mmCIF file of C-alpha atoms in Angstrom:
data_model
loop_
_atom_site.group_PDB
_atom_site.id
_atom_site.type_symbol
_atom_site.label_atom_id
_atom_site.label_comp_id
_atom_site.label_asym_id
_atom_site.label_seq_id
_atom_site.Cartn_x
_atom_site.Cartn_y
_atom_site.Cartn_z
ATOM 1 C CA UNK A 1 -0.008 0.003 -0.051
ATOM 2 C CA UNK A 2 1.383 3.520 -0.956
ATOM 3 C CA UNK A 3 2.194 5.954 1.895
ATOM 4 C CA UNK A 4 0.374 9.128 2.624
ATOM 5 C CA UNK A 5 2.170 12.227 1.196
ATOM 6 C CA UNK A 6 1.814 15.342 3.318
ATOM 7 C CA UNK A 7 3.699 17.624 0.768
ATOM 8 C CA UNK A 8 3.689 17.433 -3.016
ATOM 9 C CA UNK A 9 5.848 14.872 -4.938
ATOM 10 C CA UNK A 10 6.826 14.558 -8.501
ATOM 11 C CA UNK A 11 3.781 12.212 -9.017
ATOM 12 C CA UNK A 12 1.076 14.144 -7.292
ATOM 13 C CA UNK A 13 -0.209 16.598 -4.707
ATOM 14 C CA UNK A 14 0.191 16.046 -1.088
ATOM 15 C CA UNK A 15 -2.474 16.343 1.752
ATOM 16 C CA UNK A 16 -1.713 19.983 2.422
ATOM 17 C CA UNK A 17 -2.248 21.147 -1.211
ATOM 18 C CA UNK A 18 -5.366 18.857 -1.654
ATOM 19 C CA UNK A 19 -6.985 20.158 1.602
ATOM 20 C CA UNK A 20 -6.422 23.755 0.752
ATOM 21 C CA UNK A 21 -7.674 23.195 -2.841
ATOM 22 C CA UNK A 22 -10.970 21.659 -1.705
ATOM 23 C CA UNK A 23 -11.571 24.285 1.238
ATOM 24 C CA UNK A 24 -11.225 27.101 -1.257
ATOM 25 C CA UNK A 25 -13.348 25.338 -3.836
ATOM 26 C CA UNK A 26 -16.084 24.621 -1.232
ATOM 27 C CA UNK A 27 -15.949 28.183 -0.069
ATOM 28 C CA UNK A 28 -16.431 29.597 -3.580
ATOM 29 C CA UNK A 29 -19.224 27.350 -4.381
ATOM 30 C CA UNK A 30 -20.849 28.109 -0.998
ATOM 31 C CA UNK A 31 -20.545 31.828 -1.514
ATOM 32 C CA UNK A 32 -21.978 31.629 -5.062
ATOM 33 C CA UNK A 33 -24.972 29.656 -3.650
ATOM 34 C CA UNK A 34 -25.486 31.978 -0.821
ATOM 35 C CA UNK A 35 -25.603 35.163 -2.862
ATOM 36 C CA UNK A 36 -27.968 33.583 -5.534
ATOM 37 C CA UNK A 37 -30.158 32.329 -2.768
ATOM 38 C CA UNK A 38 -30.311 35.894 -1.211
ATOM 39 C CA UNK A 39 -31.201 37.466 -4.580
ATOM 40 C CA UNK A 40 -33.780 34.800 -5.487
ATOM 41 C CA UNK A 41 -35.528 33.787 -2.165
ATOM 42 C CA UNK A 42 -35.125 36.761 0.259
ATOM 43 C CA UNK A 43 -36.476 40.334 0.271
ATOM 44 C CA UNK A 44 -33.768 42.952 0.028
ATOM 45 C CA UNK A 45 -32.907 44.762 3.272
ATOM 46 C CA UNK A 46 -34.493 42.244 5.521
ATOM 47 C CA UNK A 47 -32.992 40.432 8.450
ATOM 48 C CA UNK A 48 -32.449 37.208 6.467
ATOM 49 C CA UNK A 49 -31.021 38.980 3.470
ATOM 50 C CA UNK A 50 -28.516 40.740 5.686
ATOM 51 C CA UNK A 51 -27.769 37.596 7.596
ATOM 52 C CA UNK A 52 -26.808 35.864 4.301
ATOM 53 C CA UNK A 53 -24.631 38.840 3.356
ATOM 54 C CA UNK A 54 -22.787 38.626 6.565
ATOM 55 C CA UNK A 55 -22.099 35.023 6.103
ATOM 56 C CA UNK A 56 -20.963 35.670 2.428
ATOM 57 C CA UNK A 57 -18.596 38.368 3.622
ATOM 58 C CA UNK A 58 -17.199 36.181 6.283
ATOM 59 C CA UNK A 59 -16.635 33.320 3.831
ATOM 60 C CA UNK A 60 -15.117 35.826 1.495
ATOM 61 C CA UNK A 61 -12.524 36.920 4.093
ATOM 62 C CA UNK A 62 -11.858 33.098 4.746
ATOM 63 C CA UNK A 63 -11.186 32.539 1.009
ATOM 64 C CA UNK A 64 -8.565 35.423 1.123
ATOM 65 C CA UNK A 65 -6.934 33.884 4.177
ATOM 66 C CA UNK A 66 -6.882 30.255 2.705
ATOM 67 C CA UNK A 67 -5.783 31.619 -0.750
ATOM 68 C CA UNK A 68 -2.805 33.397 0.874
ATOM 69 C CA UNK A 69 -1.895 30.106 2.735
ATOM 70 C CA UNK A 70 -2.323 28.194 -0.591
ATOM 71 C CA UNK A 71 -0.059 30.510 -2.478
ATOM 72 C CA UNK A 72 2.651 30.449 0.304
ATOM 73 C CA UNK A 73 2.253 26.581 0.333
ATOM 74 C CA UNK A 74 2.806 26.605 -3.459
ATOM 75 C CA UNK A 75 6.005 28.493 -3.196
ATOM 76 C CA UNK A 76 7.399 26.326 -0.341
ATOM 77 C CA UNK A 77 7.021 22.989 -2.056
ATOM 78 C CA UNK A 78 7.411 21.561 -5.452
ATOM 79 C CA UNK A 79 4.564 21.169 -7.976
ATOM 80 C CA UNK A 80 3.962 17.819 -9.410
ATOM 81 C CA UNK A 81 5.272 17.064 -12.918
ATOM 82 C CA UNK A 82 2.874 17.727 -15.867
ATOM 83 C CA UNK A 83 1.070 14.826 -17.157
ATOM 84 C CA UNK A 84 1.739 13.870 -20.810
ATOM 85 C CA UNK A 85 0.199 16.434 -23.199
ATOM 86 C CA UNK A 86 0.815 18.899 -25.869
ATOM 87 C CA UNK A 87 2.633 22.243 -25.250
ATOM 88 C CA UNK A 88 -0.524 23.974 -25.985
ATOM 89 C CA UNK A 89 -2.506 21.961 -23.353
ATOM 90 C CA UNK A 90 0.179 22.623 -20.723
ATOM 91 C CA UNK A 91 0.118 26.355 -21.522
ATOM 92 C CA UNK A 92 -3.609 26.411 -21.212
ATOM 93 C CA UNK A 93 -3.638 24.503 -17.954
ATOM 94 C CA UNK A 94 -0.992 26.816 -16.472
ATOM 95 C CA UNK A 95 -2.924 30.015 -17.660
ATOM 96 C CA UNK A 96 -6.174 28.811 -16.051
ATOM 97 C CA UNK A 97 -4.338 27.947 -12.826
ATOM 98 C CA UNK A 98 -2.846 31.501 -12.797
ATOM 99 C CA UNK A 99 -6.168 33.124 -13.455
ATOM 100 C CA UNK A 100 -7.770 31.004 -10.765
ATOM 101 C CA UNK A 101 -5.277 32.270 -8.286
ATOM 102 C CA UNK A 102 -5.853 35.847 -9.300
ATOM 103 C CA UNK A 103 -9.561 35.307 -8.940
ATOM 104 C CA UNK A 104 -8.984 33.799 -5.368
ATOM 105 C CA UNK A 105 -7.655 37.269 -4.375
ATOM 106 C CA UNK A 106 -9.666 39.398 -6.652
ATOM 107 C CA UNK A 107 -13.081 38.299 -5.611
ATOM 108 C CA UNK A 108 -12.694 38.893 -1.940
ATOM 109 C CA UNK A 109 -10.657 42.066 -2.344
ATOM 110 C CA UNK A 110 -13.221 43.734 -4.793
ATOM 111 C CA UNK A 111 -15.912 42.749 -2.360
ATOM 112 C CA UNK A 112 -14.157 44.335 0.503
ATOM 113 C CA UNK A 113 -12.961 47.484 -1.506
ATOM 114 C CA UNK A 114 -16.664 48.132 -2.333
ATOM 115 C CA UNK A 115 -17.917 47.785 1.201
ATOM 116 C CA UNK A 116 -19.180 50.881 2.907
ATOM 117 C CA UNK A 117 -21.282 51.314 5.914
ATOM 118 C CA UNK A 118 -20.612 49.587 9.179
ATOM 119 C CA UNK A 119 -17.511 47.441 10.013
ATOM 120 C CA UNK A 120 -17.770 43.620 10.092
ATOM 121 C CA UNK A 121 -16.735 41.058 12.556
ATOM 122 C CA UNK A 122 -14.545 38.214 11.284
ATOM 123 C CA UNK A 123 -14.664 35.925 14.258
ATOM 124 C CA UNK A 124 -13.354 38.242 17.084
ATOM 125 C CA UNK A 125 -11.564 40.508 14.677
ATOM 126 C CA UNK A 126 -13.229 43.852 13.773
ATOM 127 C CA UNK A 127 -12.737 44.792 10.087
ATOM 128 C CA UNK A 128 -13.500 48.409 9.242
ATOM 129 C CA UNK A 129 -15.453 49.128 6.117
ATOM 130 C CA UNK A 130 -13.097 50.302 3.386
ATOM 131 C CA UNK A 131 -14.972 53.615 3.151
ATOM 132 C CA UNK A 132 -13.723 54.425 6.719
ATOM 133 C CA UNK A 133 -10.110 53.506 6.192
ATOM 134 C CA UNK A 134 -7.188 55.831 6.031
ATOM 135 C CA UNK A 135 -6.431 54.504 2.532
ATOM 136 C CA UNK A 136 -9.716 55.404 0.988
ATOM 137 C CA UNK A 137 -10.232 58.686 2.859
ATOM 138 C CA UNK A 138 -6.678 60.158 2.370
ATOM 139 C CA UNK A 139 -5.302 58.370 -0.745
ATOM 140 C CA UNK A 140 -8.279 57.765 -2.987
ATOM 141 C CA UNK A 141 -10.889 60.315 -1.963
ATOM 142 C CA UNK A 142 -8.368 63.084 -0.739
ATOM 143 C CA UNK A 143 -5.533 62.361 -3.117
ATOM 144 C CA UNK A 144 -7.325 61.356 -6.322
ATOM 145 C CA UNK A 145 -10.583 63.139 -5.648
ATOM 146 C CA UNK A 146 -12.761 59.992 -6.195
ATOM 147 C CA UNK A 147 -15.895 60.023 -4.387
ATOM 148 C CA UNK A 148 -17.176 56.970 -2.454
ATOM 149 C CA UNK A 149 -20.209 56.672 -4.821
ATOM 150 C CA UNK A 150 -17.876 56.486 -7.902
ATOM 151 C CA UNK A 151 -15.472 54.093 -6.284
ATOM 152 C CA UNK A 152 -18.138 51.783 -4.946
ATOM 153 C CA UNK A 153 -19.735 51.645 -8.359
ATOM 154 C CA UNK A 154 -16.594 50.453 -10.049
ATOM 155 C CA UNK A 155 -15.884 47.881 -7.302
ATOM 156 C CA UNK A 156 -19.588 46.682 -7.263
ATOM 157 C CA UNK A 157 -19.356 46.183 -11.051
ATOM 158 C CA UNK A 158 -16.078 44.254 -10.902
ATOM 159 C CA UNK A 159 -17.317 42.094 -7.835
ATOM 160 C CA UNK A 160 -20.948 41.543 -8.759
ATOM 161 C CA UNK A 161 -21.022 41.733 -12.732
ATOM 162 C CA UNK A 162 -17.669 41.040 -14.284
ATOM 163 C CA UNK A 163 -15.882 38.724 -11.847
ATOM 164 C CA UNK A 164 -18.609 36.233 -11.412
ATOM 165 C CA UNK A 165 -18.919 35.482 -15.243
ATOM 166 C CA UNK A 166 -15.068 35.234 -15.555
ATOM 167 C CA UNK A 167 -14.639 33.092 -12.391
ATOM 168 C CA UNK A 168 -17.515 30.924 -13.512
ATOM 169 C CA UNK A 169 -15.998 30.272 -16.941
ATOM 170 C CA UNK A 170 -12.598 29.516 -15.311
ATOM 171 C CA UNK A 171 -14.152 27.161 -12.915
ATOM 172 C CA UNK A 172 -16.038 25.431 -15.764
ATOM 173 C CA UNK A 173 -12.826 25.258 -17.749
ATOM 174 C CA UNK A 174 -10.893 23.828 -14.907
ATOM 175 C CA UNK A 175 -13.508 21.184 -13.824
ATOM 176 C CA UNK A 176 -14.166 20.367 -17.325
ATOM 177 C CA UNK A 177 -10.511 19.652 -18.060
ATOM 178 C CA UNK A 178 -10.171 17.523 -14.905
ATOM 179 C CA UNK A 179 -13.267 15.444 -15.983
ATOM 180 C CA UNK A 180 -11.967 15.156 -19.521
ATOM 181 C CA UNK A 181 -8.588 13.778 -18.201
ATOM 182 C CA UNK A 182 -10.487 11.351 -15.930
ATOM 183 C CA UNK A 183 -13.081 10.070 -18.296
ATOM 184 C CA UNK A 184 -11.609 10.440 -21.723
ATOM 185 C CA UNK A 185 -7.798 10.364 -21.259
ATOM 186 C CA UNK A 186 -8.176 8.129 -18.271
ATOM 187 C CA UNK A 187 -4.976 9.515 -16.741
ATOM 188 C CA UNK A 188 -4.271 10.578 -13.087
ATOM 189 C CA UNK A 189 -4.948 14.324 -13.237
ATOM 190 C CA UNK A 190 -8.143 14.257 -11.214
ATOM 191 C CA UNK A 191 -6.946 11.608 -8.828
ATOM 192 C CA UNK A 192 -3.825 13.477 -7.956
ATOM 193 C CA UNK A 193 -6.040 16.160 -6.386
ATOM 194 C CA UNK A 194 -8.194 13.611 -4.502
ATOM 195 C CA UNK A 195 -5.744 10.970 -3.322
ATOM 196 C CA UNK A 196 -2.448 12.023 -1.520
ATOM 197 C CA UNK A 197 -1.232 8.577 -1.797
ATOM 198 C CA UNK A 198 0.948 8.791 -4.988
#
């Protein structure tokens, strides 16, 4: 029986990378589900609606924390060797991975950068709204002359309109490629991200 790998090897991903991958994936899916549930099944500005938004925000901050841990982990250990494929396939896979990493940071950051009003609690840590920070008040509003309404409009468009479509397409491409490798190519691409025994 093969041994359990904590860190990555040439053949596949270790337990750390696999766990972080699926935590971030579950958080992304949960946050998408929460926000669509809020839009479709709750009345705006009700207690239930704001409760879902609070949970959505807390999960978003968690995504940012786990994405940072995941990025550090990626730099601290090797990545598995590429599976056999064309140069174009490898370039495409690497491009999607890089864009997904950017999305892991961009989605929570644009959400926070467009947050006005009251501060939020992330467990016991109070996080001020971006509107109330020195960075916005001094550098953006004071230095660049950009009002909160203009700034928030851009951040909301990025977070609520543009990014969900881009991230959705990236996730579909990523998951579709994994399923293609598993069911058509019948190689170990998907199994490497499920089983740390390589």
